[in-house]
């Protein structure tokens, strides 16, 4: 009987020990955060890796040579599933490897084929975005800065008008989401591509795509890119959402210096400005300049740019109103960060509300996107026809050669065109060899000197 008690006691002790060992082993397998997925984007000047996390982490990175590698140590973490769908072509990464370090930390090693300048930062959970670790690998190349002579043919005085086209969002920032998983970043990129082709097909115009693929660009860099290429106009294209799914109609925005002109404008501006929180951009540096002098100069320049922005915005809005419903019949103003260029007229075009099922369906069609691109271009051309930039081919045609052309848009009539250019209908018919007053959309007419 005594032996039986001893056996039972011994068995209980063994069971407790086993439970303790199981608990200890289980605690070793429990980490502060899991890496749920790894995503990759290639931009023109850098490669971005995003580690989607289940919680906040601490990390460090350091490079190794011979062979070239970048080591990423993530404390108290583990990869939930092996990343197998990463496309490394056209990136400096040839392979991604990972393993355990100190029995609890995760070590990721990137095998590299080119020199890079690494940058890393963590993004805390924000809205519907989880914690993330972002690794940017910047290409080590000589920076090229365009001079005025490279952008403008001063000798000929017939340079192209540069249209900077900014497709909103991109990369890990999908923008607004519509029905059937329609993503704003995809819709606006397709519209931007169509607009680019149309601009490049116009004599005297040249398009510059701010975002040429599916990657994220900080808002400040978007507007600075327009200045770097010496753009004559900056157009940011969006298809946003509103808290009310019944909200509908296209809008055109210019910068507001004193606040938004409507509740919707305020809401959309705050949503767009949040993009840098998603994309991972820190504070804004004003640079080492005298604040008073800088303020006066920027104020003068921005006042002129804002007037031009409102002018071209009104023309674009009028053209868009011919092919789709408008949310507001005047250019709205809000504090969009992407519009704050002091010397480039800038507008933001909301092509519709992707949160509205009917507008989402239209935006997802090639035909409607093409009409939107045509309307934007028609408004831009009308603006530059009246106020062509000095030294441009459009200005030369208007003021020097006396040659003016007009591309027929929807709603145009020969009488209306003649009144606009202050010439007679018969003079237009004679200059173009027309036998009647029939015209068609897309037809280009020569406008004789008045």
Short mmCIF file of C-alpha atoms in Angstrom, two decimals:
data_model
loop_
_atom_site.label_atom_id
_atom_site.label_comp_id
_atom_site.label_asym_id
_atom_site.label_seq_id
_atom_site.Cartn_x
_atom_site.Cartn_y
_atom_site.Cartn_z
CA UNK A 1 0.00 0.00 0.00
CA UNK A 2 2.85 2.34 0.83
CA UNK A 3 4.51 1.49 -2.45
CA UNK A 4 1.25 2.29 -4.25
CA UNK A 5 1.16 5.77 -2.70
CA UNK A 6 4.78 6.31 -3.66
CA UNK A 7 4.03 5.23 -7.24
CA UNK A 8 1.05 7.59 -7.44
CA UNK A 9 3.10 10.46 -5.98
CA UNK A 10 5.96 9.71 -8.37
CA UNK A 11 3.50 9.64 -11.28
CA UNK A 12 2.04 13.01 -10.26
CA UNK A 13 5.50 14.59 -10.07
CA UNK A 14 6.40 13.20 -13.49
CA UNK A 15 3.13 14.53 -14.96
CA UNK A 16 3.75 17.98 -13.50
CA UNK A 17 7.27 17.98 -14.91
CA UNK A 18 5.97 17.02 -18.32
CA UNK A 19 3.37 19.79 -18.20
CA UNK A 20 6.07 22.26 -17.19
CA UNK A 21 8.30 21.14 -20.06
CA UNK A 22 5.44 21.37 -22.56
CA UNK A 23 4.57 24.85 -21.31
CA UNK A 24 8.20 25.94 -21.49
CA UNK A 25 8.54 24.54 -24.99
CA UNK A 26 5.31 26.21 -26.07
CA UNK A 27 6.46 29.56 -24.69
CA UNK A 28 9.58 29.27 -26.80
CA UNK A 29 7.40 28.91 -29.90
CA UNK A 30 5.33 31.99 -29.03
CA UNK A 31 6.78 35.14 -30.56
CA UNK A 32 6.07 38.84 -30.12
CA UNK A 33 5.06 39.07 -33.77
CA UNK A 34 4.61 36.87 -36.80
CA UNK A 35 5.60 37.88 -40.31
CA UNK A 36 2.36 37.10 -42.09
CA UNK A 37 3.58 37.92 -45.58
CA UNK A 38 6.38 39.58 -47.52
CA UNK A 39 5.65 41.86 -50.48
CA UNK A 40 7.93 43.50 -53.02
CA UNK A 41 7.68 46.49 -55.37
CA UNK A 42 10.14 47.89 -57.85
CA UNK A 43 10.27 51.69 -58.37
CA UNK A 44 12.52 53.52 -60.84
CA UNK A 45 15.11 54.37 -58.19
CA UNK A 46 14.60 51.80 -55.45
CA UNK A 47 13.20 48.42 -54.45
CA UNK A 48 10.80 48.14 -51.51
CA UNK A 49 10.24 45.08 -49.32
CA UNK A 50 7.31 45.15 -46.93
CA UNK A 51 7.00 42.67 -44.05
CA UNK A 52 3.37 42.47 -42.89
CA UNK A 53 3.39 41.85 -39.14
CA UNK A 54 0.95 40.69 -36.51
CA UNK A 55 2.33 43.26 -34.05
CA UNK A 56 5.11 45.81 -33.46
CA UNK A 57 8.75 44.67 -33.65
CA UNK A 58 12.28 45.85 -33.08
CA UNK A 59 14.77 45.37 -35.89
CA UNK A 60 18.17 46.28 -37.26
CA UNK A 61 19.82 46.01 -40.65
CA UNK A 62 23.46 45.91 -41.75
CA UNK A 63 25.30 45.17 -45.00
CA UNK A 64 27.92 42.49 -45.60
CA UNK A 65 30.49 42.29 -48.42
CA UNK A 66 32.15 39.52 -50.42
CA UNK A 67 29.54 38.53 -51.42
CA UNK A 68 27.19 41.52 -51.12
CA UNK A 69 24.32 40.91 -48.71
CA UNK A 70 21.92 42.83 -46.51
CA UNK A 71 21.06 41.30 -43.14
CA UNK A 72 17.72 42.07 -41.47
CA UNK A 73 17.36 40.98 -37.83
CA UNK A 74 13.82 41.09 -36.45
CA UNK A 75 13.62 40.52 -32.70
CA UNK A 76 11.37 37.83 -31.23
CA UNK A 77 9.66 37.04 -34.52
CA UNK A 78 9.04 34.22 -36.97
CA UNK A 79 7.88 33.89 -40.57
CA UNK A 80 4.44 32.31 -40.65
CA UNK A 81 4.75 30.98 -44.20
CA UNK A 82 7.64 30.94 -46.63
CA UNK A 83 7.52 33.75 -49.24
CA UNK A 84 7.49 31.94 -52.57
CA UNK A 85 5.93 34.43 -55.00
CA UNK A 86 8.47 37.27 -54.89
CA UNK A 87 9.70 38.42 -58.30
CA UNK A 88 13.33 39.55 -58.05
CA UNK A 89 13.96 40.28 -61.72
CA UNK A 90 15.00 43.91 -62.35
CA UNK A 91 15.82 44.30 -58.64
CA UNK A 92 19.22 44.17 -56.89
CA UNK A 93 18.05 41.06 -54.99
CA UNK A 94 18.97 37.62 -56.29
CA UNK A 95 17.68 35.58 -53.34
CA UNK A 96 15.96 35.88 -49.96
CA UNK A 97 16.97 33.50 -47.16
CA UNK A 98 15.87 33.33 -43.54
CA UNK A 99 16.46 31.35 -40.36
CA UNK A 100 16.50 31.38 -36.56
CA UNK A 101 18.97 33.47 -34.53
CA UNK A 102 19.45 33.07 -30.76
CA UNK A 103 16.53 30.61 -30.77
CA UNK A 104 13.97 33.43 -30.85
CA UNK A 105 14.96 36.11 -33.37
CA UNK A 106 14.38 36.03 -37.11
CA UNK A 107 17.28 36.69 -39.46
CA UNK A 108 16.54 37.51 -43.11
CA UNK A 109 19.42 37.69 -45.59
CA UNK A 110 19.11 39.34 -48.98
CA UNK A 111 21.71 38.22 -51.53
CA UNK A 112 22.50 41.24 -53.69
CA UNK A 113 23.71 41.69 -57.25
CA UNK A 114 24.26 45.50 -57.14
CA UNK A 115 25.34 48.17 -54.69
CA UNK A 116 22.45 49.69 -52.77
CA UNK A 117 21.78 52.29 -50.09
CA UNK A 118 19.44 50.63 -47.56
CA UNK A 119 16.81 52.40 -45.48
CA UNK A 120 14.39 50.84 -43.04
CA UNK A 121 11.52 51.93 -40.84
CA UNK A 122 8.50 50.49 -39.07
CA UNK A 123 4.92 51.60 -39.59
CA UNK A 124 2.53 51.29 -36.68
CA UNK A 125 -0.96 49.94 -37.22
CA UNK A 126 -3.04 52.64 -38.91
CA UNK A 127 -6.67 52.34 -39.95
CA UNK A 128 -7.06 48.99 -41.69
CA UNK A 129 -3.29 48.65 -42.16
CA UNK A 130 -1.41 46.28 -39.84
CA UNK A 131 2.05 46.84 -38.39
CA UNK A 132 4.72 46.72 -41.09
CA UNK A 133 8.47 46.73 -41.47
CA UNK A 134 9.62 48.48 -44.64
CA UNK A 135 13.03 47.96 -46.24
CA UNK A 136 13.95 50.34 -49.08
CA UNK A 137 16.97 49.49 -51.24
CA UNK A 138 17.96 52.63 -53.15
CA UNK A 139 20.02 52.20 -56.30
CA UNK A 140 23.52 53.67 -56.15
CA UNK A 141 23.62 55.70 -59.33
CA UNK A 142 24.80 59.16 -60.24
CA UNK A 143 21.96 61.64 -59.90
CA UNK A 144 21.16 63.55 -63.07
CA UNK A 145 19.68 67.02 -62.91
CA UNK A 146 18.03 68.45 -65.99
CA UNK A 147 19.08 71.93 -67.02
CA UNK A 148 16.85 74.51 -68.63
CA UNK A 149 18.56 73.94 -71.99
CA UNK A 150 17.77 70.23 -71.82
CA UNK A 151 14.10 70.86 -71.18
CA UNK A 152 13.63 73.95 -73.31
CA UNK A 153 14.97 74.52 -76.80
CA UNK A 154 15.76 78.19 -76.21
CA UNK A 155 17.22 78.71 -79.66
CA UNK A 156 14.11 77.53 -81.47
CA UNK A 157 11.63 78.75 -78.87
CA UNK A 158 9.33 75.87 -79.72
CA UNK A 159 9.57 73.59 -76.74
CA UNK A 160 6.90 71.11 -75.68
CA UNK A 161 4.45 71.94 -72.92
CA UNK A 162 5.25 69.44 -70.15
CA UNK A 163 2.23 67.81 -68.52
CA UNK A 164 3.08 65.94 -65.30
CA UNK A 165 0.51 63.18 -64.76
CA UNK A 166 0.30 61.78 -61.23
CA UNK A 167 -1.61 58.52 -60.78
CA UNK A 168 -2.60 58.53 -57.11
CA UNK A 169 -1.53 55.93 -54.55
CA UNK A 170 0.35 52.78 -55.67
CA UNK A 171 2.31 49.91 -54.19
CA UNK A 172 1.29 49.06 -50.66
CA UNK A 173 -1.20 51.95 -50.69
CA UNK A 174 -4.19 50.77 -52.79
CA UNK A 175 -6.20 53.93 -52.17
CA UNK A 176 -9.96 53.59 -51.92
CA UNK A 177 -11.62 50.21 -52.46
CA UNK A 178 -14.77 49.79 -54.48
CA UNK A 179 -17.22 46.93 -55.07
CA UNK A 180 -15.79 43.66 -56.39
CA UNK A 181 -12.36 44.61 -55.00
CA UNK A 182 -11.81 47.45 -57.48
CA UNK A 183 -8.77 49.37 -56.30
CA UNK A 184 -8.31 53.10 -56.81
CA UNK A 185 -4.60 52.76 -57.59
CA UNK A 186 -5.37 50.50 -60.57
CA UNK A 187 -8.21 52.62 -61.99
CA UNK A 188 -6.33 55.92 -61.84
CA UNK A 189 -3.17 54.39 -63.31
CA UNK A 190 -5.15 53.19 -66.33
CA UNK A 191 -6.68 56.65 -66.79
CA UNK A 192 -3.23 58.21 -66.46
CA UNK A 193 -1.78 55.88 -69.09
CA UNK A 194 -4.54 56.80 -71.53
CA UNK A 195 -4.00 60.50 -70.83
CA UNK A 196 -0.25 60.08 -71.35
CA UNK A 197 -0.78 58.57 -74.82
CA UNK A 198 -3.16 61.37 -75.79
CA UNK A 199 -0.84 64.12 -74.56
CA UNK A 200 2.16 62.65 -76.37
CA UNK A 201 0.11 62.47 -79.57
CA UNK A 202 -0.53 66.22 -79.45
CA UNK A 203 2.05 68.37 -81.31
CA UNK A 204 3.74 70.69 -78.83
CA UNK A 205 2.88 68.60 -75.76
CA UNK A 206 4.84 66.00 -73.81
CA UNK A 207 3.63 63.87 -70.88
CA UNK A 208 5.67 62.87 -67.85
CA UNK A 209 4.28 60.04 -65.71
CA UNK A 210 5.09 60.70 -62.06
CA UNK A 211 4.37 57.05 -61.23
CA UNK A 212 5.24 54.64 -64.03
CA UNK A 213 4.32 51.41 -62.23
CA UNK A 214 2.73 49.88 -59.15
CA UNK A 215 4.84 51.43 -56.40
CA UNK A 216 4.37 54.14 -53.80
CA UNK A 217 5.76 57.69 -54.08
CA UNK A 218 5.55 60.16 -51.15
CA UNK A 219 3.24 63.11 -51.75
CA UNK A 220 6.01 65.68 -51.46
CA UNK A 221 8.15 63.79 -53.97
CA UNK A 222 5.24 63.67 -56.43
CA UNK A 223 4.93 67.44 -56.58
CA UNK A 224 8.72 67.89 -56.52
CA UNK A 225 9.03 65.55 -59.50
CA UNK A 226 6.87 67.97 -61.49
CA UNK A 227 9.26 70.80 -60.61
CA UNK A 228 12.32 68.70 -61.48
CA UNK A 229 11.07 68.08 -65.03
CA UNK A 230 9.98 71.74 -65.22
CA UNK A 231 6.36 70.82 -65.81
CA UNK A 232 3.94 73.48 -67.00
CA UNK A 233 1.05 71.75 -65.21
CA UNK A 234 0.66 69.00 -62.60
CA UNK A 235 -2.45 66.79 -62.73
CA UNK A 236 -3.09 64.33 -59.90
CA UNK A 237 -5.74 61.75 -60.78
CA UNK A 238 -7.88 59.98 -58.17
CA UNK A 239 -11.13 58.05 -57.76
CA UNK A 240 -11.84 58.36 -54.09
CA UNK A 241 -14.47 57.16 -51.64
CA UNK A 242 -16.75 58.94 -49.21
CA UNK A 243 -18.46 57.76 -46.04
CA UNK A 244 -21.82 58.07 -47.82
CA UNK A 245 -21.98 55.49 -50.65
CA UNK A 246 -24.59 57.65 -52.40
CA UNK A 247 -22.01 60.41 -52.98
CA UNK A 248 -21.40 60.67 -56.72
CA UNK A 249 -19.94 62.82 -59.44
CA UNK A 250 -16.52 63.97 -60.60
CA UNK A 251 -14.73 66.94 -59.05
CA UNK A 252 -11.69 69.11 -59.70
CA UNK A 253 -9.69 70.54 -56.81
CA UNK A 254 -7.11 73.27 -56.49
CA UNK A 255 -5.14 74.13 -53.38
CA UNK A 256 -6.90 76.01 -50.62
CA UNK A 257 -4.80 78.37 -48.56
CA UNK A 258 -7.48 78.99 -45.97
CA UNK A 259 -9.35 75.72 -45.69
CA UNK A 260 -11.60 73.46 -47.66
CA UNK A 261 -14.67 74.75 -49.46
CA UNK A 262 -16.92 71.87 -48.46
CA UNK A 263 -17.21 68.98 -46.04
CA UNK A 264 -16.43 66.51 -48.83
CA UNK A 265 -13.33 68.49 -49.81
CA UNK A 266 -12.08 68.42 -46.21
CA UNK A 267 -12.73 64.70 -45.90
CA UNK A 268 -11.04 63.82 -49.18
CA UNK A 269 -8.03 66.02 -48.44
CA UNK A 270 -7.49 64.38 -45.07
CA UNK A 271 -7.80 60.91 -46.61
CA UNK A 272 -5.32 61.71 -49.38
CA UNK A 273 -2.85 63.31 -46.97
CA UNK A 274 -2.99 60.15 -44.85
CA UNK A 275 -1.35 58.31 -47.75
CA UNK A 276 2.09 59.27 -46.45
CA UNK A 277 1.28 57.52 -43.19
CA UNK A 278 0.54 54.41 -45.22
CA UNK A 279 3.53 54.81 -47.51
CA UNK A 280 5.91 55.66 -44.70
CA UNK A 281 7.08 59.27 -44.81
CA UNK A 282 8.26 61.24 -41.81
CA UNK A 283 8.14 64.96 -41.07
CA UNK A 284 8.64 67.71 -43.62
CA UNK A 285 11.87 69.74 -43.54
CA UNK A 286 11.61 73.39 -44.52
CA UNK A 287 15.32 73.67 -45.18
CA UNK A 288 17.87 76.19 -43.92
CA UNK A 289 16.36 79.40 -45.26
CA UNK A 290 15.28 82.69 -43.77
CA UNK A 291 11.65 82.04 -42.86
CA UNK A 292 10.39 85.56 -43.56
CA UNK A 293 12.05 85.84 -46.97
CA UNK A 294 11.07 82.30 -47.93
CA UNK A 295 7.51 82.99 -46.82
CA UNK A 296 7.20 86.15 -48.93
CA UNK A 297 8.68 84.55 -52.05
CA UNK A 298 6.60 81.40 -51.75
CA UNK A 299 3.48 83.45 -51.07
CA UNK A 300 3.95 85.53 -54.24
CA UNK A 301 4.72 82.51 -56.39
CA UNK A 302 1.92 80.40 -54.95
CA UNK A 303 -0.65 83.19 -55.40
CA UNK A 304 0.10 83.26 -59.13
CA UNK A 305 0.16 79.45 -59.40
CA UNK A 306 -3.14 79.17 -57.54
CA UNK A 307 -4.81 81.60 -59.96
CA UNK A 308 -3.60 79.52 -62.90
CA UNK A 309 -4.68 76.31 -61.13
CA UNK A 310 -8.21 77.63 -60.68
CA UNK A 311 -8.31 78.70 -64.34
CA UNK A 312 -7.20 75.38 -65.82
CA UNK A 313 -9.26 73.52 -63.23
CA UNK A 314 -12.43 75.30 -64.34
CA UNK A 315 -11.77 74.37 -67.97
CA UNK A 316 -11.10 70.72 -67.11
CA UNK A 317 -14.22 70.58 -64.93
CA UNK A 318 -16.31 72.03 -67.77
CA UNK A 319 -15.08 69.34 -70.17
CA UNK A 320 -15.64 66.53 -67.66
CA UNK A 321 -19.16 67.82 -67.09
CA UNK A 322 -19.94 67.06 -70.73
CA UNK A 323 -19.39 63.31 -70.27
CA UNK A 324 -20.31 62.53 -66.66
CA UNK A 325 -22.13 63.87 -63.62
CA UNK A 326 -20.34 66.49 -61.53
CA UNK A 327 -20.29 66.48 -57.73
CA UNK A 328 -19.83 70.26 -57.67
CA UNK A 329 -20.12 72.70 -60.56
CA UNK A 330 -17.17 74.79 -59.49
CA UNK A 331 -13.54 74.04 -58.73
CA UNK A 332 -13.27 73.08 -55.08
CA UNK A 333 -10.34 73.92 -52.86
CA UNK A 334 -8.73 71.89 -50.08
CA UNK A 335 -5.36 71.43 -48.44
CA UNK A 336 -4.11 68.51 -50.54
CA UNK A 337 -0.42 68.10 -49.78
CA UNK A 338 0.28 66.97 -53.34
CA UNK A 339 -0.92 70.33 -54.71
CA UNK A 340 1.42 72.50 -52.65
CA UNK A 341 3.89 73.36 -55.40
CA UNK A 342 4.77 77.07 -55.27
CA UNK A 343 5.50 77.45 -58.99
CA UNK A 344 3.62 74.74 -60.94
CA UNK A 345 -0.14 75.12 -61.55
CA UNK A 346 -1.61 72.01 -59.94
CA UNK A 347 -5.02 70.37 -59.95
CA UNK A 348 -6.43 67.16 -58.49
CA UNK A 349 -9.11 65.40 -60.52
CA UNK A 350 -11.53 63.14 -58.68
CA UNK A 351 -12.83 61.09 -61.61
CA UNK A 352 -15.74 59.77 -59.55
CA UNK A 353 -16.57 58.05 -56.27
CA UNK A 354 -15.35 54.48 -56.31
CA UNK A 355 -17.54 53.91 -53.25
CA UNK A 356 -20.60 54.46 -55.44
CA UNK A 357 -21.50 51.13 -57.14
CA UNK A 358 -22.67 52.72 -60.40
CA UNK A 359 -19.65 55.01 -60.73
CA UNK A 360 -17.31 52.16 -59.81
CA UNK A 361 -18.80 50.10 -62.65
CA UNK A 362 -18.23 52.94 -65.14
CA UNK A 363 -14.68 53.60 -63.93
CA UNK A 364 -13.90 49.94 -64.47
CA UNK A 365 -14.62 50.24 -68.21
CA UNK A 366 -12.12 51.25 -70.90
CA UNK A 367 -14.62 53.48 -72.72
CA UNK A 368 -15.44 55.67 -69.73
CA UNK A 369 -11.79 56.01 -68.70
CA UNK A 370 -10.94 57.09 -72.26
CA UNK A 371 -13.67 59.74 -72.21
CA UNK A 372 -12.32 61.08 -68.90
CA UNK A 373 -8.79 61.29 -70.32
CA UNK A 374 -10.08 63.09 -73.42
CA UNK A 375 -12.01 65.57 -71.28
CA UNK A 376 -8.98 66.34 -69.11
CA UNK A 377 -6.80 66.91 -72.17
CA UNK A 378 -9.43 69.12 -73.84
CA UNK A 379 -9.54 71.36 -70.76
CA UNK A 380 -5.74 71.55 -70.55
CA UNK A 381 -5.42 72.41 -74.26
CA UNK A 382 -8.08 75.12 -74.01
CA UNK A 383 -6.19 76.68 -71.10
CA UNK A 384 -2.81 76.65 -72.85
CA UNK A 385 -4.31 77.88 -76.10
CA UNK A 386 -5.34 81.07 -74.30
CA UNK A 387 -2.23 81.35 -72.11
CA UNK A 388 0.62 79.44 -73.79
CA UNK A 389 3.94 79.31 -71.91
CA UNK A 390 6.70 81.49 -73.31
CA UNK A 391 9.03 79.62 -75.63
CA UNK A 392 6.56 76.84 -76.36
CA UNK A 393 5.49 75.60 -79.77
CA UNK A 394 1.91 76.51 -78.88
CA UNK A 395 3.00 80.11 -78.16
CA UNK A 396 5.01 80.24 -81.39
CA UNK A 397 2.03 79.07 -83.42
CA UNK A 398 -0.23 81.63 -81.76
CA UNK A 399 1.97 84.72 -81.68
CA UNK A 400 4.66 84.23 -84.36
CA UNK A 401 3.48 81.98 -87.16
CA UNK A 402 -0.16 82.93 -86.92
CA UNK A 403 -0.90 79.20 -87.14
CA UNK A 404 -3.58 78.00 -84.75
CA UNK A 405 -5.28 74.60 -84.71
CA UNK A 406 -8.38 73.39 -82.93
CA UNK A 407 -9.25 69.76 -82.13
CA UNK A 408 -12.98 69.14 -82.33
CA UNK A 409 -14.47 68.05 -79.00
CA UNK A 410 -17.95 66.87 -78.10
CA UNK A 411 -20.43 69.73 -78.34
CA UNK A 412 -18.33 71.87 -80.70
CA UNK A 413 -19.97 73.58 -83.66
CA UNK A 414 -18.33 75.46 -86.52
CA UNK A 415 -20.18 78.62 -85.54
CA UNK A 416 -19.08 78.32 -81.91
CA UNK A 417 -15.45 77.76 -82.96
CA UNK A 418 -15.56 80.76 -85.30
CA UNK A 419 -16.95 82.98 -82.52
CA UNK A 420 -14.31 81.76 -80.07
CA UNK A 421 -11.41 82.62 -82.42
CA UNK A 422 -13.15 85.73 -83.81
CA UNK A 423 -13.06 84.59 -87.41
CA UNK A 424 -15.82 83.82 -89.88
CA UNK A 425 -17.20 80.37 -90.61
CA UNK A 426 -16.37 80.85 -94.30
CA UNK A 427 -12.72 81.61 -93.46
CA UNK A 428 -12.45 78.38 -91.45
CA UNK A 429 -14.09 76.40 -94.28
CA UNK A 430 -11.72 77.91 -96.82
CA UNK A 431 -8.62 77.22 -94.69
CA UNK A 432 -9.59 73.57 -94.28
CA UNK A 433 -11.13 72.86 -97.68
CA UNK A 434 -14.57 72.20 -96.18
CA UNK A 435 -17.64 72.19 -98.46
CA UNK A 436 -20.15 72.20 -95.60
CA UNK A 437 -20.34 72.80 -91.83
CA UNK A 438 -20.20 69.15 -90.79
CA UNK A 439 -17.37 68.36 -88.35
CA UNK A 440 -16.52 65.31 -86.22
CA UNK A 441 -14.94 64.73 -82.83
CA UNK A 442 -11.15 64.47 -83.04
CA UNK A 443 -10.93 66.38 -86.33
CA UNK A 444 -8.22 69.08 -86.33
CA UNK A 445 -9.06 72.40 -87.95
CA UNK A 446 -6.63 75.11 -88.99
CA UNK A 447 -7.77 78.46 -87.65
CA UNK A 448 -6.84 81.36 -89.95
CA UNK A 449 -5.51 84.60 -88.46
CA UNK A 450 -8.30 86.96 -87.49
#
